[in-house]
mmCIF file of C-alpha atoms and ligand atoms in Angstrom:
data_model
loop_
_atom_site.group_PDB
_atom_site.id
_atom_site.type_symbol
_atom_site.label_atom_id
_atom_site.label_comp_id
_atom_site.label_asym_id
_atom_site.label_seq_id
_atom_site.Cartn_x
_atom_site.Cartn_y
_atom_site.Cartn_z
ATOM 1 C CA MET A 95 13.180 -0.979 -14.160
ATOM 2 C CA SER A 96 10.624 1.511 -15.388
ATOM 3 C CA THR A 97 10.277 4.755 -13.518
ATOM 4 C CA ASP A 98 6.699 5.218 -14.705
ATOM 5 C CA ALA A 99 4.804 5.775 -11.448
ATOM 6 C CA ILE A 100 1.815 3.594 -12.319
ATOM 7 C CA VAL A 101 3.936 0.734 -13.658
ATOM 8 C CA MET A 102 6.024 0.864 -10.497
ATOM 9 C CA LEU A 103 3.025 0.826 -8.152
ATOM 10 C CA LYS A 104 1.424 -2.039 -10.100
ATOM 11 C CA GLU A 105 4.652 -4.038 -9.735
ATOM 12 C CA ASP A 106 4.359 -3.564 -5.975
ATOM 13 C CA HIS A 107 0.711 -4.670 -6.128
ATOM 14 C CA ALA A 108 1.680 -7.834 -8.034
ATOM 15 C CA ARG A 109 4.321 -8.681 -5.414
ATOM 16 C CA VAL A 110 1.816 -8.198 -2.582
ATOM 17 C CA ARG A 111 -0.827 -10.290 -4.372
ATOM 18 C CA LYS A 112 1.691 -13.149 -4.712
ATOM 19 C CA LEU A 113 2.350 -13.019 -0.960
ATOM 20 C CA PHE A 114 -1.414 -13.064 -0.319
ATOM 21 C CA ILE A 115 -1.707 -16.258 -2.405
ATOM 22 C CA GLN A 116 1.195 -17.824 -0.498
ATOM 23 C CA PHE A 117 -0.538 -17.042 2.792
ATOM 24 C CA ARG A 118 -3.849 -18.514 1.614
ATOM 25 C CA GLN A 119 -2.072 -21.662 0.435
ATOM 26 C CA ALA A 120 -0.047 -22.206 3.607
ATOM 27 C CA GLY A 121 -1.446 -25.005 5.711
ATOM 28 C CA GLU A 122 -3.664 -24.611 8.745
ATOM 29 C CA ASN A 123 -0.771 -25.355 11.107
ATOM 30 C CA ALA A 124 2.088 -23.733 9.181
ATOM 31 C CA THR A 125 2.563 -21.103 11.884
ATOM 32 C CA ALA A 126 6.232 -20.343 11.196
ATOM 33 C CA THR A 127 5.692 -20.187 7.428
ATOM 34 C CA LYS A 128 2.706 -17.872 7.835
ATOM 35 C CA ALA A 129 4.620 -15.656 10.263
ATOM 36 C CA ALA A 130 7.405 -15.279 7.667
ATOM 37 C CA ILE A 131 4.919 -14.484 4.888
ATOM 38 C CA VAL A 132 3.136 -11.903 7.036
ATOM 39 C CA ASP A 133 6.496 -10.265 7.812
ATOM 40 C CA LYS A 134 7.064 -9.866 4.072
ATOM 41 C CA ILE A 135 3.515 -8.566 3.553
ATOM 42 C CA LEU A 136 3.949 -5.965 6.302
ATOM 43 C CA GLU A 137 7.246 -4.770 4.858
ATOM 44 C CA ALA A 138 5.898 -4.556 1.302
ATOM 45 C CA LEU A 139 2.771 -2.690 2.422
ATOM 46 C CA THR A 140 4.675 -0.303 4.701
ATOM 47 C CA VAL A 141 6.996 0.775 1.880
ATOM 48 C CA HIS A 142 4.247 0.937 -0.742
ATOM 49 C CA THR A 143 1.819 2.898 1.426
ATOM 50 C CA PHE A 144 4.564 5.350 2.353
ATOM 51 C CA LEU A 145 5.391 6.043 -1.320
ATOM 52 C CA GLU A 146 1.732 6.557 -2.213
ATOM 53 C CA ASN A 147 1.022 8.713 0.843
ATOM 54 C CA GLU A 148 4.096 10.891 0.438
ATOM 55 C CA VAL A 149 4.373 11.197 -3.336
ATOM 56 C CA MET A 150 1.697 9.653 -5.572
ATOM 57 C CA TYR A 151 -1.454 10.756 -3.763
ATOM 58 C CA PRO A 152 -0.368 14.386 -3.121
ATOM 59 C CA ARG A 153 0.726 14.754 -6.781
ATOM 60 C CA VAL A 154 -2.570 13.365 -8.049
ATOM 61 C CA GLN A 155 -4.553 15.628 -5.758
ATOM 62 C CA GLN A 156 -2.498 18.604 -6.890
ATOM 63 C CA LEU A 157 -2.503 17.931 -10.647
ATOM 64 C CA LEU A 158 -5.889 16.232 -11.048
ATOM 65 C CA PRO A 159 -8.267 17.892 -8.542
ATOM 66 C CA ASP A 160 -11.220 15.972 -10.022
ATOM 67 C CA LEU A 161 -9.791 12.816 -8.415
ATOM 68 C CA LYS A 162 -9.761 14.318 -4.933
ATOM 69 C CA ASP A 163 -12.564 12.072 -3.606
ATOM 70 C CA ASP A 164 -10.805 8.931 -4.878
ATOM 71 C CA VAL A 165 -7.585 10.023 -3.196
ATOM 72 C CA LEU A 166 -9.314 10.864 0.093
ATOM 73 C CA GLU A 167 -11.037 7.463 0.154
ATOM 74 C CA SER A 168 -7.690 5.807 -0.589
ATOM 75 C CA TYR A 169 -6.018 7.561 2.347
ATOM 76 C CA GLU A 170 -8.775 6.190 4.606
ATOM 77 C CA GLU A 171 -8.291 2.676 3.221
ATOM 78 C CA HIS A 172 -4.552 2.987 3.854
ATOM 79 C CA HIS A 173 -5.336 4.054 7.386
ATOM 80 C CA VAL A 174 -7.456 0.956 8.058
ATOM 81 C CA ALA A 175 -4.686 -1.253 6.620
ATOM 82 C CA ASP A 176 -2.067 0.611 8.714
ATOM 83 C CA VAL A 177 -3.970 -0.210 11.901
ATOM 84 C CA LEU A 178 -4.195 -3.910 10.981
ATOM 85 C CA CYS A 179 -0.491 -3.972 10.016
ATOM 86 C CA ALA A 180 0.557 -2.395 13.317
ATOM 87 C CA GLU A 181 -1.576 -4.907 15.237
ATOM 88 C CA LEU A 182 -0.179 -7.851 13.273
ATOM 89 C CA ALA A 183 3.391 -6.639 13.814
ATOM 90 C CA ALA A 184 2.797 -6.806 17.552
ATOM 91 C CA MET A 185 0.960 -10.150 17.485
ATOM 92 C CA ASP A 186 2.335 -13.666 17.878
ATOM 93 C CA ALA A 187 1.579 -15.848 14.843
ATOM 94 C CA ALA A 188 0.322 -18.524 17.236
ATOM 95 C CA ASP A 189 -2.391 -16.155 18.508
ATOM 96 C CA GLU A 190 -5.824 -17.487 17.554
ATOM 97 C CA ARG A 191 -6.684 -14.112 15.990
ATOM 98 C CA PHE A 192 -3.570 -13.938 13.771
ATOM 99 C CA ASP A 193 -5.013 -15.735 10.720
ATOM 100 C CA ALA A 194 -8.335 -13.923 10.967
ATOM 101 C CA LYS A 195 -6.668 -10.531 11.187
ATOM 102 C CA THR A 196 -4.386 -11.362 8.269
ATOM 103 C CA MET A 197 -7.371 -12.438 6.163
ATOM 104 C CA VAL A 198 -9.161 -9.154 6.882
ATOM 105 C CA LEU A 199 -5.992 -7.292 5.861
ATOM 106 C CA ILE A 200 -5.766 -9.352 2.658
ATOM 107 C CA GLU A 201 -9.427 -8.762 1.783
ATOM 108 C CA SER A 202 -9.291 -5.057 2.451
ATOM 109 C CA VAL A 203 -5.993 -4.473 0.605
ATOM 110 C CA THR A 204 -7.184 -6.594 -2.344
ATOM 111 C CA HIS A 205 -10.270 -4.363 -2.582
ATOM 112 C CA HIS A 206 -8.095 -1.244 -2.327
ATOM 113 C CA ILE A 207 -5.675 -2.401 -5.048
ATOM 114 C CA GLU A 208 -8.664 -3.160 -7.281
ATOM 115 C CA GLU A 209 -10.009 0.364 -6.791
ATOM 116 C CA GLU A 210 -6.635 1.854 -7.680
ATOM 117 C CA GLU A 211 -5.971 -0.315 -10.722
ATOM 118 C CA VAL A 212 -9.481 -0.406 -12.140
ATOM 119 C CA GLY A 213 -11.095 2.645 -10.571
ATOM 120 C CA TRP A 214 -8.786 5.611 -10.735
ATOM 121 C CA PHE A 215 -5.211 4.875 -11.896
ATOM 122 C CA PRO A 216 -6.543 4.725 -15.500
ATOM 123 C CA LYS A 217 -7.819 8.292 -15.035
ATOM 124 C CA VAL A 218 -4.371 9.321 -13.778
ATOM 125 C CA ARG A 219 -2.805 7.695 -16.842
ATOM 126 C CA GLU A 220 -5.221 9.657 -19.013
ATOM 127 C CA GLY A 221 -4.797 12.964 -17.220
ATOM 128 C CA MET A 222 -1.009 13.090 -16.813
ATOM 129 C CA SER A 223 1.738 13.200 -19.395
ATOM 130 C CA ARG A 224 4.203 10.349 -19.698
ATOM 131 C CA LYS A 225 6.920 12.737 -18.555
ATOM 132 C CA THR A 226 5.065 13.703 -15.367
ATOM 133 C CA LEU A 227 4.431 10.038 -14.510
ATOM 134 C CA GLN A 228 8.127 9.311 -14.998
ATOM 135 C CA GLU A 229 9.092 12.221 -12.757
ATOM 136 C CA ILE A 230 6.730 10.963 -10.044
ATOM 137 C CA GLY A 231 8.145 7.453 -10.501
ATOM 138 C CA ALA A 232 11.705 8.725 -10.144
ATOM 139 C CA GLU A 233 10.744 10.591 -6.983
ATOM 140 C CA MET A 234 9.236 7.422 -5.502
ATOM 141 C CA ALA A 235 12.282 5.336 -6.497
ATOM 142 C CA GLU A 236 14.459 7.810 -4.631
ATOM 143 C CA LEU A 237 12.222 7.848 -1.549
ATOM 144 C CA ARG A 238 12.007 4.026 -1.537
ATOM 145 C CA LYS A 239 15.647 3.939 -0.371
ATOM 146 C CA ARG A 240 14.754 5.573 2.934
ATOM 147 C CA ALA A 241 11.146 4.457 3.305
ATOM 148 C CA PRO A 242 10.141 2.811 6.613
ATOM 149 C CA ARG A 243 10.085 -0.987 6.380
ATOM 150 C CA LYS A 244 8.236 -1.871 9.560
ATOM 151 C CA PRO A 245 4.705 -0.722 10.435
ATOM 152 C CA ASN A 246 5.761 0.438 13.906
ATOM 153 C CA GLN A 247 8.557 2.721 12.659
ATOM 154 C CA PRO A 248 7.709 6.346 13.540
ATOM 155 C CA SER A 249 7.635 7.579 9.936
ATOM 156 C CA ALA A 250 5.206 4.804 9.011
ATOM 157 C CA LEU A 251 2.949 5.605 11.953
ATOM 158 C CA LYS A 252 2.896 9.335 11.363
ATOM 159 C CA LYS A 253 0.212 9.246 8.666
ATOM 160 C CA ALA A 254 -1.969 6.913 10.721
ATOM 161 C CA ILE A 255 -1.700 9.193 13.727
ATOM 162 C CA ASP A 256 -2.333 12.312 11.600
ATOM 163 C CA ALA A 257 -5.492 10.696 10.307
ATOM 164 C CA VAL A 258 -6.745 9.974 13.826
ATOM 165 C CA ILE A 259 -5.995 13.309 15.490
ATOM 166 C CA SER A 260 -6.586 15.782 12.671
HETATM 167 FE FE1 LIG B 139 -2.953 2.583 -2.129
HETATM 168 FE FE1 LIG B 140 -1.245 0.927 -4.290
#
């Protein structure tokens, strides 16, 4: 597995996109199937967001100050997704709002991934050395081992709460 930070994050994005497709293709009444897919989506997003919040975004802000606005907007998009994830984690899949909330999460995360991959990750690739990106990747690989896996775990909520009260 590559430790290049951008390659690693794009692998996460690809995994999440696959889960989004599975959710869209699940039948209208496939409540149990959709609940299981959403569980996987919430876990994947919780880990991924944590790694970006704790490592990738701060490093980018520090090393490439010109990208500050992109990073700040990304933190806000993470925050919106965090709120939806926390609500979904507490919601029964049979709830009439479950599918609608999941679709809003899918749409908003798809937009966010697009902005990262097309909008500003290419500028990070351009502005950082291969070695730096590998160091950041290694740091994220290490942190992944103890990253929160559920949206309602305290370490996952911390950033969302920080964003609300700061
Ligand atoms: Fe992100
Ligand atoms: Fe991402």
